[in-house]
Amino acid sequence: MAELTEAAIEKGYELARERYAEFGVDTEKALGVLSAVPISVHVWHGDDVGGFERPDASLSGGGILVTGAHPGRARTLDELRADLHQAFSLIPGRHRVNLHAMYGDFAGTFVERDRIAPEHFRSWVQWAKEEGLKLDFNATCFSHPKADSGFTLSHKEGAIRAFWIEHVKRCREISAFMGRELGSPCIHDLWIPDGTKDTPVDRWSHRRLLSDALDEIYATEYGPAEMKDALESKLFGIGSESFVVGSHDFYLGYALLHGKMICLDTGHFHPTESIADKLSAILQFSQEVLLHVSRGVRWDSDHVPILNDEIRSLMAEIVRGDALARVHLALDFFDASMNRVGAWAVGARAVLQGLLIALLEPQEKLRQIEDSGDNFARLAMFEELKALPFGAVWDYHCLRCEVPTGSAWLGEVARYETEVTAKRD
Ligand code: RNT
Ligand code: ZN
């Protein structure tokens, strides 16, 4: 593969800068904004959503599924952290790590989900401090015997509900601990798998129970500097095709009524629905939104995101609405059919590239055209902009952020695979 020299990157950037300037776009300003946007990178892709509660832990139930047999899955906390470190070396910028409760540092003992505490996440906080990262968190309401029935927080049995309520309460406490320790609010996202494969008689009770459970969970208040709550809806899952208790309507209603944020997972909607379109609607009434960036492919909601139209329109909407401070970007995908570190980098880089393209959009010009009513010119301008050299700006950004430029990062993924992950059985 041909190497890009520093001089070639700088020359390419100079030309691109001039080209964008013709459209009234300041590339330096765009890069300044881009550099400050964090992406929350999910740990669960690194070990195929297994967690470290037991030595042989693996994903079960919950309507989500990891497929593929690529070697090199992280088997321990240290391996997972090393893999994340490697992935971050390929992603320009300073980012966040998104944890799940089942990734605690349980030091070889089994700790039940309703017993987890901040101490089990102290080593993650320590590691985050060393790496200059911030943390986000998720309750783990799947891969557990008490979730096997397909219901957790909306289970009709009080004892099972109480167990999960206690778990989520503890997860919020852990989130607040992380936020305080790291001086950055930790977002706690709650997703539960509750639902049924076939048509139920009684949707009503489950939704009532879930609403009551949430009230109990959120009765404890934390300051917004410590932690923030998000609720994640889903259209359907494997085994919950006919009924999902926590649907979009349910959580949107709950979130708006109780001042929580909604989490929009891009894989959790009808395929022709535009998540980009939802932002300017929801953000009229809600202060913040969490995005789980994923790529739905047919029935799977968790493929690795790529720089496609969906990502581009999503990022464009955020930038056009000046909503970067109100939309939290997180990744959510898992794919065991390919190199996992490389997949993390592909997903994160796609989001950042989409964002860069959005930041390089000549907003003023486009608005003028739209306001003039010239629909042809608007369409044609959108097409014109696709040919602008955003790649040269991206390469320069990578150079400045000291991550591999051009396609050199592919070689880094291969090297790490040979030296590290391929040696795992
Ligand atoms: C599942 C949700 C949820 C999970 C993680 C593991 O459909 O998207 O976000 O992917 O909690
Ligand atoms: Zn998600």
Coordinates of C-alpha atoms and ligand atoms in Angstrom, one line a residue:
M1 CA 0.0 0.0 0.0
A2 CA 1.3 3.4 -0.9
E3 CA 2.2 5.5 2.1
L4 CA 1.0 9.0 2.4
T5 CA 3.9 11.3 3.3
E6 CA 3.4 14.2 5.7
A7 CA 4.2 16.7 2.9
A8 CA 1.6 15.1 0.6
I9 CA -1.1 15.3 3.3
E10 CA -0.3 19.0 4.0
K11 CA -0.4 19.8 0.3
G12 CA -3.7 18.0 -0.1
Y13 CA -5.1 19.8 2.8
E14 CA -4.0 23.2 1.5
L15 CA -5.9 22.6 -1.8
A16 CA -8.9 21.3 0.1
R17 CA -8.9 24.3 2.4
E18 CA -9.0 26.6 -0.6
R19 CA -11.7 24.6 -2.2
Y20 CA -14.0 24.7 0.9
A21 CA -13.2 28.4 1.3
E22 CA -14.8 29.0 -2.1
F23 CA -18.0 27.8 -0.5
G24 CA -17.5 30.0 2.6
V25 CA -16.4 27.0 4.7
D26 CA -13.6 27.3 7.2
T27 CA -11.9 23.9 7.5
E28 CA -9.9 24.9 10.5
K29 CA -13.0 25.8 12.4
A30 CA -14.6 22.5 11.4
L31 CA -11.6 20.6 12.6
G32 CA -11.6 22.5 15.9
V33 CA -15.1 21.4 16.5
L34 CA -14.5 17.8 15.4
S35 CA -11.5 17.4 17.8
A36 CA -13.7 18.2 20.8
V37 CA -16.5 15.7 20.1
P38 CA -16.3 12.5 22.2
I39 CA -17.6 9.1 21.1
S40 CA -18.6 6.6 23.7
V41 CA -17.0 3.3 22.6
H42 CA -18.8 0.2 23.8
V43 CA -16.7 -2.4 25.5
W44 CA -19.1 -5.2 24.8
H45 CA -18.1 -5.6 21.1
G46 CA -14.6 -6.6 22.3
D47 CA -15.6 -9.9 23.9
D48 CA -18.8 -10.7 22.0
V49 CA -21.1 -9.4 24.8
G50 CA -19.9 -12.0 27.3
G51 CA -18.8 -10.0 30.3
F52 CA -16.6 -11.2 33.2
E53 CA -19.0 -12.4 35.8
R54 CA -17.9 -16.0 35.3
P55 CA -14.9 -17.4 33.5
D56 CA -17.1 -19.0 30.8
A57 CA -19.6 -16.1 30.5
S58 CA -21.3 -15.6 27.2
L59 CA -24.3 -13.8 25.8
S60 CA -27.6 -15.5 26.3
G61 CA -31.1 -14.4 25.6
G62 CA -32.2 -10.8 25.5
G63 CA -33.0 -11.0 21.9
I64 CA -29.6 -10.0 20.8
L65 CA -27.1 -12.3 19.1
V66 CA -23.4 -12.2 18.1
T67 CA -22.4 -14.3 15.1
G68 CA -19.0 -15.2 13.7
A69 CA -16.0 -17.1 14.9
H70 CA -13.1 -14.7 14.3
P71 CA -10.4 -15.6 16.8
G72 CA -9.0 -13.1 19.4
R73 CA -12.0 -12.2 21.6
A74 CA -10.9 -10.5 24.8
R75 CA -11.1 -13.0 27.6
T76 CA -10.0 -10.9 30.6
L77 CA -10.3 -7.3 31.8
D78 CA -6.6 -6.7 30.9
E79 CA -7.1 -8.1 27.3
L80 CA -10.2 -5.9 26.8
R81 CA -8.4 -2.8 28.1
A82 CA -5.4 -3.5 25.8
D83 CA -7.7 -4.0 22.8
L84 CA -9.5 -0.7 23.6
H85 CA -6.2 1.1 23.9
Q86 CA -5.2 -0.2 20.5
A87 CA -8.5 0.8 19.0
F88 CA -8.2 4.3 20.4
S89 CA -4.8 4.6 18.8
L90 CA -6.6 4.4 15.4
I91 CA -9.4 6.9 16.2
P92 CA -8.6 10.6 16.2
G93 CA -9.7 12.5 19.2
R94 CA -10.4 12.0 22.9
H95 CA -13.2 9.6 23.7
R96 CA -15.3 7.7 26.2
V97 CA -15.7 4.1 27.1
N98 CA -19.1 2.6 27.5
L99 CA -19.3 -0.1 30.1
H100 CA -21.9 -2.7 31.0
A101 CA -22.5 -3.9 34.6
M102 CA -21.3 -7.4 33.7
Y103 CA -17.8 -6.0 33.0
G104 CA -17.0 -5.3 36.7
D105 CA -13.7 -6.2 38.3
F106 CA -15.1 -9.1 40.4
A107 CA -11.6 -10.5 41.2
G108 CA -12.5 -14.1 40.5
T109 CA -15.6 -14.2 42.8
F110 CA -19.2 -14.3 41.6
V111 CA -21.1 -11.1 42.5
E112 CA -24.8 -11.3 42.0
R113 CA -26.3 -8.4 39.9
D114 CA -28.2 -7.0 42.8
R115 CA -25.0 -6.8 44.9
I116 CA -22.7 -4.9 42.5
A117 CA -21.2 -1.7 43.9
P118 CA -18.8 1.1 42.9
E119 CA -15.8 -0.9 44.3
H120 CA -16.2 -3.3 41.4
F121 CA -15.6 -0.5 39.0
R122 CA -12.7 1.2 40.8
S123 CA -10.1 -0.4 38.5
W124 CA -12.0 0.8 35.4
V125 CA -12.0 4.4 36.9
Q126 CA -8.3 4.1 37.6
W127 CA -7.6 2.8 34.1
A128 CA -9.8 5.6 32.6
K129 CA -7.8 8.2 34.5
E130 CA -4.5 6.8 33.2
E131 CA -5.8 6.7 29.6
G132 CA -7.4 10.1 29.7
L133 CA -10.9 8.6 29.1
K134 CA -14.3 9.2 30.5
L135 CA -16.9 6.5 31.3
D136 CA -20.5 5.7 30.6
F137 CA -22.5 2.8 31.9
N138 CA -25.3 0.3 31.3
A139 CA -27.3 -2.0 33.5
T140 CA -27.1 -5.6 32.3
C141 CA -30.6 -7.0 32.2
F142 CA -29.9 -10.1 30.0
S143 CA -27.7 -13.2 30.1
H144 CA -29.1 -14.1 33.5
P145 CA -31.4 -16.9 34.7
K146 CA -33.8 -14.2 36.1
A147 CA -34.2 -12.9 32.5
D148 CA -34.8 -16.2 30.9
S149 CA -38.6 -15.8 30.9
G150 CA -38.2 -12.8 28.6
F151 CA -39.2 -10.3 31.3
T152 CA -37.2 -8.3 33.8
L153 CA -38.4 -4.9 35.1
S154 CA -41.9 -5.7 33.8
H155 CA -42.1 -9.2 35.1
K156 CA -45.4 -10.1 36.7
E157 CA -43.6 -11.7 39.7
G158 CA -42.7 -9.0 42.2
A159 CA -39.6 -10.8 43.4
I160 CA -38.1 -10.9 40.0
R161 CA -39.0 -7.2 39.4
A162 CA -37.4 -6.3 42.7
F163 CA -34.2 -8.1 41.8
W164 CA -33.9 -6.1 38.6
I165 CA -34.9 -2.8 40.2
E166 CA -32.2 -3.2 42.7
H167 CA -29.7 -4.0 40.0
V168 CA -30.5 -0.9 38.0
K169 CA -30.5 1.3 41.2
R170 CA -27.0 0.0 41.9
C171 CA -26.0 0.7 38.3
R172 CA -27.1 4.3 38.7
E173 CA -25.1 4.6 41.9
I174 CA -22.0 3.2 40.1
S175 CA -22.6 5.7 37.2
A176 CA -22.7 8.6 39.7
F177 CA -19.5 7.3 41.2
M178 CA -17.8 7.2 37.8
G179 CA -19.0 10.7 36.9
R180 CA -17.7 12.2 40.1
E181 CA -14.4 10.4 39.9
L182 CA -13.7 11.4 36.4
G183 CA -15.3 14.9 36.5
S184 CA -17.6 14.2 33.6
P185 CA -21.3 13.1 33.9
C186 CA -21.6 9.4 33.2
I187 CA -24.6 8.5 31.1
H188 CA -26.5 5.5 32.3
D189 CA -28.5 3.9 29.6
L190 CA -31.2 1.4 30.4
W191 CA -32.2 -1.2 27.9
I192 CA -34.3 -4.2 28.9
P193 CA -35.2 -7.1 26.6
D194 CA -38.8 -7.5 27.9
G195 CA -41.3 -8.7 25.4
T196 CA -42.9 -11.8 23.7
K197 CA -42.3 -13.8 20.6
D198 CA -46.0 -14.3 19.9
T199 CA -49.0 -12.1 20.3
P200 CA -49.8 -11.5 24.0
V201 CA -53.2 -10.9 25.5
D202 CA -52.0 -8.5 28.1
R203 CA -49.7 -5.7 27.0
W204 CA -51.2 -3.3 29.5
S205 CA -50.0 -4.8 32.7
H206 CA -46.4 -5.1 31.6
R207 CA -46.2 -1.5 30.5
R208 CA -47.8 -0.4 33.8
L209 CA -45.3 -2.5 35.7
L210 CA -42.4 -1.1 33.8
S211 CA -43.6 2.5 34.4
D212 CA -43.9 1.8 38.1
A213 CA -40.5 0.1 38.2
L214 CA -38.9 3.1 36.5
D215 CA -40.5 5.4 39.0
E216 CA -38.9 3.4 41.8
I217 CA -35.5 3.3 40.1
Y218 CA -35.4 7.0 39.5
A219 CA -36.7 8.0 42.9
T220 CA -33.0 8.4 43.8
E221 CA -31.8 11.6 42.4
Y222 CA -28.3 12.4 41.2
G223 CA -26.9 15.7 40.1
P224 CA -26.4 16.2 36.3
A225 CA -22.7 16.7 36.9
E226 CA -22.5 13.1 38.3
M227 CA -24.8 11.1 36.0
K228 CA -27.6 11.3 33.5
D229 CA -30.3 8.8 32.6
A230 CA -31.2 7.5 29.2
L231 CA -33.9 5.0 28.2
E232 CA -33.5 2.9 25.1
S233 CA -36.4 1.6 23.1
K234 CA -36.5 -1.2 20.5
L235 CA -38.8 -2.2 17.7
F236 CA -38.3 -5.9 18.2
G237 CA -35.7 -8.5 19.1
I238 CA -35.1 -12.2 18.5
G239 CA -37.9 -13.8 20.5
S240 CA -39.7 -10.5 21.1
E241 CA -41.0 -10.1 17.6
S242 CA -44.7 -9.5 18.6
F243 CA -44.4 -7.3 21.6
V244 CA -41.7 -5.2 23.2
V245 CA -42.7 -3.6 26.5
G246 CA -40.2 -0.7 26.1
S247 CA -41.2 0.5 22.7
H248 CA -40.3 3.9 21.3
D249 CA -43.7 5.4 22.2
F250 CA -43.4 4.1 25.7
Y251 CA -40.0 5.5 26.5
L252 CA -40.5 8.7 24.7
G253 CA -43.6 9.4 26.8
Y254 CA -41.8 8.4 30.0
A255 CA -38.7 10.4 29.2
L256 CA -40.5 13.6 28.4
L257 CA -42.7 13.3 31.4
H258 CA -39.9 12.7 33.8
G259 CA -37.0 14.8 32.3
K260 CA -35.0 11.8 31.2
M261 CA -33.2 11.4 27.8
I262 CA -34.3 9.0 25.2
C263 CA -31.7 6.7 23.6
L264 CA -32.2 6.2 19.9
D265 CA -30.4 3.1 18.6
T266 CA -30.2 3.5 14.9
G267 CA -30.9 -0.3 14.5
H268 CA -34.1 -0.2 16.5
F269 CA -36.5 1.3 14.1
H270 CA -38.4 0.4 10.9
P271 CA -35.8 0.2 8.1
T272 CA -37.3 3.2 6.2
E273 CA -37.7 5.3 9.3
S274 CA -35.1 8.2 9.5
I275 CA -33.5 8.6 12.8
A276 CA -32.0 11.9 11.5
D277 CA -35.5 13.2 11.1
K278 CA -36.4 12.5 14.7
L279 CA -33.8 14.8 16.2
S280 CA -35.4 18.1 15.4
A281 CA -38.7 16.7 16.7
I282 CA -37.5 15.2 20.0
L283 CA -35.1 18.1 20.8
Q284 CA -38.0 20.6 20.7
F285 CA -39.1 19.0 24.0
S286 CA -36.1 17.2 25.5
Q287 CA -32.8 18.8 26.5
E288 CA -30.6 15.9 25.4
V289 CA -30.6 12.7 23.3
L290 CA -28.3 9.7 23.4
L291 CA -27.5 7.9 20.1
H292 CA -26.5 4.3 19.8
V293 CA -24.9 4.3 16.4
S294 CA -25.2 0.9 14.8
R295 CA -26.2 -0.4 11.3
G296 CA -29.3 -2.5 10.8
V297 CA -29.0 -5.1 8.1
R298 CA -32.2 -7.0 7.5
W299 CA -33.1 -8.5 10.8
D300 CA -29.9 -7.7 12.6
S301 CA -29.7 -4.3 14.3
D302 CA -26.0 -4.5 15.2
H303 CA -23.7 -4.5 12.2
V304 CA -20.6 -2.2 12.2
P305 CA -21.5 1.3 11.1
I306 CA -20.1 2.6 7.9
L307 CA -20.1 6.0 6.3
N308 CA -23.5 5.6 4.6
D309 CA -26.3 8.0 3.9
E310 CA -27.9 7.3 7.3
I311 CA -24.8 8.3 9.2
R312 CA -24.3 11.3 7.0
S313 CA -27.8 12.6 7.4
L314 CA -27.8 11.9 11.2
M315 CA -24.6 14.0 11.6
A316 CA -25.9 16.7 9.2
E317 CA -29.0 17.1 11.3
I318 CA -27.0 17.5 14.5
V319 CA -24.7 20.1 13.1
R320 CA -27.5 22.0 11.3
G321 CA -29.4 22.2 14.6
D322 CA -26.3 23.3 16.5
A323 CA -27.0 20.3 18.7
L324 CA -23.6 18.8 19.3
A325 CA -23.7 19.5 23.0
R326 CA -27.2 18.0 23.3
V327 CA -26.7 14.8 21.3
H328 CA -24.4 12.2 22.9
L329 CA -22.8 9.9 20.5
A330 CA -22.2 6.2 21.4
L331 CA -21.5 3.1 19.4
D332 CA -23.4 -0.1 19.7
F333 CA -22.6 -3.1 17.5
F334 CA -21.1 -6.5 17.7
D335 CA -19.7 -8.6 15.0
A336 CA -17.5 -11.7 15.7
S337 CA -16.9 -12.4 12.0
M338 CA -14.1 -10.0 11.7
N339 CA -11.2 -8.4 13.6
R340 CA -12.8 -6.8 16.6
V341 CA -10.3 -4.0 17.1
G342 CA -10.5 -3.1 13.4
A343 CA -14.3 -3.1 13.6
W344 CA -14.3 -0.6 16.5
A345 CA -12.1 1.7 14.5
V346 CA -14.3 1.4 11.4
G347 CA -17.4 2.3 13.4
A348 CA -15.9 5.2 15.3
R349 CA -14.1 6.6 12.2
A350 CA -17.3 6.4 10.2
V351 CA -19.2 8.5 12.8
L352 CA -16.3 11.0 12.9
Q353 CA -16.1 11.2 9.1
G354 CA -19.8 11.7 8.9
L355 CA -19.5 14.5 11.4
L356 CA -16.6 16.1 9.5
I357 CA -18.6 16.1 6.3
A358 CA -21.5 17.7 8.2
L359 CA -19.2 20.3 9.7
L360 CA -17.8 21.1 6.2
E361 CA -21.3 21.8 4.9
P362 CA -21.8 25.4 3.6
Q363 CA -24.9 25.9 5.8
E364 CA -25.4 29.6 5.0
K365 CA -25.3 29.0 1.3
L366 CA -27.7 26.1 1.4
R367 CA -30.1 28.0 3.6
Q368 CA -30.1 30.9 1.2
I369 CA -30.8 28.6 -1.7
E370 CA -33.6 26.9 0.2
D371 CA -35.2 30.2 1.2
S372 CA -35.1 31.4 -2.4
G373 CA -37.3 28.5 -3.3
D374 CA -34.9 27.2 -5.9
N375 CA -35.5 23.4 -5.4
F376 CA -33.3 22.5 -8.3
A377 CA -30.3 24.4 -7.0
R378 CA -30.7 22.9 -3.6
L379 CA -30.7 19.4 -5.0
A380 CA -27.8 20.2 -7.3
M381 CA -25.8 21.8 -4.6
F382 CA -26.2 18.7 -2.4
E383 CA -24.8 16.7 -5.3
E384 CA -21.9 19.1 -5.9
L385 CA -20.9 19.0 -2.2
K386 CA -20.4 15.2 -2.5
A387 CA -17.4 15.8 -4.7
L388 CA -15.6 18.1 -2.4
P389 CA -12.3 16.7 -1.0
F390 CA -13.3 15.9 2.6
G391 CA -10.8 13.0 2.6
A392 CA -7.9 15.4 2.4
V393 CA -9.2 17.3 5.4
W394 CA -9.7 13.9 7.2
D395 CA -6.1 12.8 6.5
Y396 CA -4.8 16.1 7.8
H397 CA -7.0 15.7 11.0
C398 CA -5.5 12.2 11.5
L399 CA -2.0 13.6 11.1
R400 CA -2.6 16.3 13.6
C401 CA -4.2 13.9 16.1
E402 CA -1.2 11.5 15.6
V403 CA -3.2 8.5 14.4
P404 CA -2.2 6.6 11.3
T405 CA -3.0 8.5 8.1
G406 CA -4.5 7.2 4.9
S407 CA -5.0 3.5 5.0
A408 CA -2.0 2.9 7.3
W409 CA -4.3 2.0 10.1
L410 CA -5.2 -1.2 8.3
G411 CA -1.6 -2.3 8.8
E412 CA -1.8 -1.4 12.5
V413 CA -4.8 -3.7 12.9
A414 CA -3.0 -6.5 11.1
R415 CA 0.1 -6.1 13.3
Y416 CA -1.9 -6.1 16.5
E417 CA -3.7 -9.2 15.3
T418 CA -0.5 -11.1 14.6
E419 CA 1.3 -10.0 17.7
V420 CA -1.6 -10.1 20.2
T421 CA -5.1 -11.3 19.4
A422 CA -4.3 -14.2 17.1
K423 CA -2.3 -15.8 19.9
R424 CA -5.4 -16.1 22.0
D425 CA -7.2 -19.4 21.6
Ligands
RNT1 C1 -30.0 -4.1 22.5 C2 -29.6 -2.7 22.7 C3 -28.6 -2.5 23.8 C4 -27.5 -3.5 23.8 C5 -26.4 -3.3 24.8 C6 -25.5 -4.5 24.9 O1 -30.8 -4.2 21.4 O2 -29.2 -2.1 21.6 O3 -28.0 -1.2 23.7 O4 -26.9 -3.6 22.5 O5 -27.0 -3.0 26.0
ZN2 ZN -28.3 -0.1 21.7

